Coordinates of C-alpha atoms in Angstrom, one line a residue:
M802 CA -0.1 0.1 -0.1
T803 CA 3.0 2.2 0.8
A804 CA 3.2 4.5 3.6
D805 CA 2.7 7.9 2.2
H806 CA 0.6 8.5 5.2
E807 CA 3.2 9.7 7.5
S808 CA 4.0 13.4 7.9
T809 CA 2.1 15.1 5.4
T810 CA 1.3 18.8 5.1
S811 CA -2.4 20.3 4.4
N812 CA -1.9 19.9 0.6
G813 CA -1.0 16.3 1.0
E814 CA 2.8 16.7 0.4
P815 CA 5.5 15.1 2.7
E816 CA 6.3 17.7 5.4
P817 CA 9.7 19.0 4.6
S818 CA 12.5 18.5 7.3
D819 CA 14.8 21.5 8.0
S820 CA 17.8 19.9 6.5
L821 CA 15.8 19.0 3.1
K822 CA 14.6 22.6 2.9
T823 CA 18.4 23.8 3.3
F824 CA 19.6 21.4 0.6
G825 CA 16.7 22.5 -1.7
A826 CA 17.7 26.1 -0.9
V827 CA 21.5 25.5 -1.6
M828 CA 20.6 23.8 -5.0
K829 CA 18.3 26.5 -6.0
A830 CA 20.9 29.2 -5.4
L831 CA 23.5 27.3 -7.2
R832 CA 21.0 26.9 -10.2
E833 CA 20.0 30.5 -10.2
A834 CA 23.8 31.6 -9.9
A835 CA 24.3 29.9 -13.2
G836 CA 21.3 31.4 -14.8
L837 CA 19.3 28.4 -15.4
T838 CA 15.7 28.0 -14.9
Q839 CA 14.4 24.6 -13.4
E840 CA 13.0 23.9 -17.1
E841 CA 16.7 24.4 -18.2
F842 CA 18.4 22.6 -15.4
A843 CA 16.3 19.6 -15.1
P844 CA 17.3 17.9 -18.6
R845 CA 21.0 18.7 -17.9
V846 CA 20.8 16.4 -14.8
R847 CA 18.3 14.0 -16.5
Y848 CA 15.4 14.5 -14.1
S849 CA 11.9 16.1 -14.7
P850 CA 11.3 19.8 -13.8
A851 CA 8.6 18.8 -11.4
Y852 CA 10.9 16.5 -9.5
I853 CA 13.6 19.2 -9.4
A854 CA 11.0 21.6 -8.1
K855 CA 10.3 19.3 -5.4
I856 CA 13.8 18.7 -4.3
E857 CA 14.2 22.6 -4.1
Q858 CA 11.1 22.8 -1.9
G859 CA 12.6 20.3 0.4
K860 CA 9.7 17.8 -0.4
R861 CA 12.0 15.2 -1.8
F862 CA 15.4 13.5 -0.7
P863 CA 17.9 14.1 -3.7
P864 CA 19.2 11.0 -5.4
E865 CA 22.6 9.9 -4.8
N866 CA 23.9 10.8 -8.2
L867 CA 22.4 14.4 -8.3
P868 CA 25.6 16.3 -7.1
E869 CA 27.7 14.1 -9.8
R870 CA 25.2 15.1 -12.5
A871 CA 25.0 18.6 -11.1
T872 CA 28.9 19.1 -11.7
E873 CA 28.3 18.5 -15.3
A874 CA 25.7 21.3 -15.4
L875 CA 26.9 23.8 -12.8
G876 CA 30.6 23.2 -12.7
P877 CA 32.8 21.5 -10.3
V878 CA 32.6 23.7 -7.3
A879 CA 28.8 23.6 -7.2
G880 CA 29.0 19.8 -7.4
K881 CA 31.3 19.9 -4.3
V882 CA 28.8 22.1 -2.5
L883 CA 26.0 19.8 -3.2
A884 CA 27.9 16.7 -2.3
A885 CA 28.7 18.2 1.0
A886 CA 25.1 19.6 1.5
A887 CA 23.8 16.1 0.7
R888 CA 26.1 14.3 3.2
S889 CA 24.9 16.6 6.0
L890 CA 21.3 15.7 5.5
R891 CA 19.6 14.5 8.6
R892 CA 17.2 12.0 7.6
R893 CA 14.3 11.7 10.0
A894 CA 14.0 8.1 11.7
G895 CA 11.4 5.9 10.4
L896 CA 9.1 5.1 7.7
A897 CA 8.3 8.6 6.4
S898 CA 11.9 9.6 5.4
W899 CA 12.4 6.1 3.5
F900 CA 8.9 6.9 1.7
Q901 CA 10.2 10.5 0.6
Q902 CA 13.1 8.8 -1.1
W903 CA 11.0 6.0 -2.8
A904 CA 8.5 8.7 -3.9
G905 CA 11.2 10.4 -5.7
I906 CA 12.2 7.1 -7.5
E907 CA 8.5 6.2 -8.1
E908 CA 7.9 9.7 -9.9
E909 CA 10.9 9.2 -12.3
A910 CA 10.5 5.1 -12.8
I911 CA 10.1 3.9 -16.2
T912 CA 8.9 0.4 -14.8
L913 CA 7.2 0.0 -11.6
Y914 CA 6.3 -3.4 -10.1
A915 CA 4.2 -3.9 -6.9
Y916 CA 3.1 -7.0 -5.0
E917 CA 0.6 -6.6 -2.2
C918 CA -0.6 -8.8 0.2
R919 CA -2.0 -6.4 3.0
G920 CA -4.2 -4.0 0.9
V921 CA -5.0 -2.7 -2.6
P922 CA -1.9 -1.1 -3.8
G923 CA -2.0 2.7 -3.1
L924 CA -1.8 3.6 -6.7
L925 CA -5.0 1.7 -7.4
Q926 CA -7.1 2.5 -4.5
P927 CA -10.4 4.6 -5.1
E928 CA -11.3 7.2 -2.9
E929 CA -13.8 5.4 -1.0
Y930 CA -11.2 2.8 -0.2
I931 CA -8.5 5.1 0.9
R932 CA -11.0 6.7 3.4
A933 CA -12.0 3.4 4.5
V934 CA -8.3 2.3 5.3
F935 CA -7.5 5.6 7.1
E936 CA -10.8 5.5 9.2
R937 CA -9.4 2.1 10.6
Q938 CA -6.1 3.6 11.6
L939 CA -4.8 3.3 14.9
P940 CA -4.2 5.7 16.9
P941 CA -7.4 7.1 15.5
L942 CA -7.1 10.0 12.7
T943 CA -9.0 13.2 12.9
E944 CA -11.3 14.1 10.0
L945 CA -8.9 16.8 8.9
Q946 CA -6.1 14.2 9.0
I947 CA -8.1 11.7 7.2
Q948 CA -8.6 14.2 4.3
R949 CA -5.2 15.2 4.0
Q950 CA -4.2 11.4 3.6
V951 CA -6.8 11.0 1.1
S952 CA -5.6 14.0 -0.9
A953 CA -2.0 12.6 -0.7
R954 CA -2.7 9.5 -2.1
L955 CA -5.0 10.6 -4.8
E956 CA -2.2 13.1 -5.8
R957 CA 0.1 10.3 -6.1
Q958 CA -2.1 8.2 -8.2
R959 CA -1.6 10.8 -11.1
L960 CA 1.6 8.9 -11.8
L961 CA -0.6 6.3 -13.9
T962 CA -2.0 9.1 -16.1
E963 CA 0.9 11.4 -16.3
R964 CA 3.6 8.7 -17.1
P965 CA 2.1 6.8 -20.1
N966 CA 5.6 5.4 -21.0
T967 CA 5.9 3.9 -17.6
A968 CA 5.0 0.4 -17.5
F969 CA 3.2 -0.6 -14.2
N970 CA 2.5 -4.1 -13.2
F971 CA 0.4 -4.8 -9.9
I972 CA 0.0 -8.4 -8.3
I973 CA -2.7 -8.5 -5.9
E974 CA -3.7 -11.3 -3.6
Q975 CA -7.4 -12.3 -4.2
S976 CA -7.8 -12.8 -0.5
L977 CA -7.6 -8.9 -0.1
L978 CA -10.8 -8.2 -2.2
E979 CA -12.6 -11.3 -0.5
R980 CA -11.9 -9.2 2.8
Q981 CA -14.1 -6.6 1.7
V982 CA -12.5 -3.7 3.6
G983 CA -15.1 -0.8 4.1
G984 CA -18.0 -3.0 3.2
T985 CA -19.7 -4.2 0.2
A986 CA -20.5 -0.8 -1.3
V987 CA -16.8 0.3 -1.1
T988 CA -15.7 -3.2 -2.2
A989 CA -17.9 -2.8 -5.4
V990 CA -16.2 0.7 -6.3
V991 CA -12.8 -1.1 -5.9
F992 CA -13.8 -3.8 -8.4
D993 CA -15.1 -1.3 -10.9
H994 CA -11.9 0.9 -10.4
L995 CA -9.4 -1.9 -11.0
L996 CA -11.4 -3.1 -14.1
D997 CA -11.3 0.6 -15.3
I998 CA -7.5 1.2 -14.7
G999 CA -6.7 -2.4 -16.1
R1000 CA -7.7 -0.9 -19.5
C1001 CA -4.8 1.5 -19.7
N1002 CA -2.1 0.4 -22.1
N1003 CA 0.5 0.9 -19.5
V1004 CA -1.2 -0.8 -16.5
E1005 CA -1.3 -4.7 -16.0
I1006 CA -3.1 -6.1 -13.0
Q1007 CA -2.9 -9.6 -11.9
L1008 CA -4.6 -11.5 -9.1
M1009 CA -3.0 -14.2 -7.1
P1010 CA -5.6 -17.0 -6.5
L1011 CA -6.4 -18.0 -3.2
R1012 CA -4.9 -21.3 -3.8
Q1013 CA -1.3 -21.5 -5.1
E1014 CA 0.9 -24.3 -3.8
D1015 CA 4.2 -22.7 -5.2
H1016 CA 3.5 -19.2 -3.8
T1017 CA 6.7 -17.3 -3.5
G1018 CA 5.5 -14.1 -1.8
I1019 CA 5.7 -15.6 1.6
D1020 CA 8.1 -12.8 2.9
G1021 CA 5.5 -10.0 2.2
Q1022 CA 4.8 -7.2 0.0
M1023 CA 7.5 -5.6 -2.5
Y1024 CA 7.8 -2.8 -4.6
L1025 CA 10.3 -2.4 -7.3
A1026 CA 11.3 0.5 -9.7
E1027 CA 13.5 0.9 -12.8
S1028 CA 15.0 4.4 -13.0
P1029 CA 15.6 6.3 -16.5
G1030 CA 19.2 5.1 -16.1
N1031 CA 18.1 1.4 -15.9
E1032 CA 18.9 1.0 -12.3
W1033 CA 16.6 -0.9 -10.3
F1034 CA 15.6 -0.1 -6.6
G1035 CA 13.4 -2.1 -4.1
Y1036 CA 11.1 -0.9 -1.4
I1037 CA 9.7 -2.9 1.6
E1038 CA 7.4 -2.1 4.5
G1039 CA 6.5 -3.4 8.0
H1040 CA 4.7 -1.9 11.0
R1041 CA 6.0 1.6 11.5
S1042 CA 9.1 0.7 9.5
S1043 CA 10.4 0.5 6.0
A1044 CA 13.5 0.2 3.9
L1045 CA 14.7 1.4 0.6
L1046 CA 16.9 -1.2 -1.3
T1047 CA 19.7 -0.1 -3.3
A1048 CA 22.4 -2.9 -3.4
P1049 CA 22.2 -4.8 -6.6
S1050 CA 22.6 -8.1 -4.8
E1051 CA 19.4 -7.4 -2.7
V1052 CA 17.4 -6.0 -5.4
S1053 CA 18.2 -8.9 -7.5
I1054 CA 16.6 -11.1 -4.9
L1055 CA 13.2 -9.1 -5.2
L1056 CA 13.4 -9.2 -9.0
Q1057 CA 13.7 -13.0 -9.0
R1058 CA 10.9 -13.4 -6.6
Y1059 CA 8.8 -10.9 -8.4
G1060 CA 9.3 -12.6 -11.7
K1061 CA 8.2 -16.0 -10.1
L1062 CA 5.3 -14.2 -8.7
R1063 CA 4.2 -13.0 -12.2
S1064 CA 4.3 -16.6 -13.4
Q1065 CA 2.1 -17.8 -10.5
A1066 CA -0.6 -15.2 -10.6
L1067 CA -3.5 -15.2 -13.2
D1068 CA -2.7 -13.4 -16.5
C1069 CA -4.4 -10.1 -17.1
R1070 CA -7.4 -11.7 -19.2
A1071 CA -8.0 -14.3 -16.4
T1072 CA -7.8 -11.5 -13.8
V1073 CA -10.5 -9.5 -15.5
S1074 CA -12.7 -12.6 -15.7
L1075 CA -12.3 -13.2 -12.1
L1076 CA -12.7 -9.6 -11.0
E1077 CA -16.1 -9.5 -13.0
Q1078 CA -17.1 -12.7 -11.4
M1079 CA -16.2 -11.3 -7.9
R1080 CA -18.0 -8.1 -8.5
G1081 CA -21.2 -10.0 -9.9
A1082 CA -21.4 -11.9 -6.8
L1083 CA -21.4 -9.1 -4.3

């Protein structure tokens, strides 16, 4: 489901830390000193203008290779300054800081894989389901907090339409839909939403059937993303914790497992058939 529910502002964006805002201000100053706009700077470091804007606003952790790329665009001195600023970042402990890093990778990904065994993936959740999930959070959330989380998650879902060249694949356990979080009415909306999103050319949705003797997902959910530079990253979550995996040896293990899961899950056509069957049985 991904934990974008930690530390968000009123407009749904992650709450910037002082160190992130400082890094962003430094990068903005160096960019402006070079006489470059965000639109001019972004292609030189091979990131989107929107992503650069969020880094400068302190809403995203800078990628590790950003100082190196900035050296090419802004010169060696600016590159060294950014590298020093990056080393001084004090990342907040816990899940929210890791998610901010993953969110940046997710926004730039050319391939995104998700396997969920806990709830419908966040990128696929209709508003009614999002609200049902956060209404059941413990400790309880206020109505204002719930609305902020709903807005934040809906904002993230723009990735599906704004990145038509990104290949999305989602594997969802059938049992999650059988559970009917939020009740029958909410579940009906979920079925309709999944069927609708699944018609997009860049989105594949596969259900993992209730019975699968060779199931490879016993270790839990996983997310994988391929960057424009063809680097792969992994992301996993637990209760109040999460981790971004960057070591090729670790990411390779997740890729192997995900590949096996894709072969064990129903294909897209069989998934549509089962979703329609389950929708009709409500």
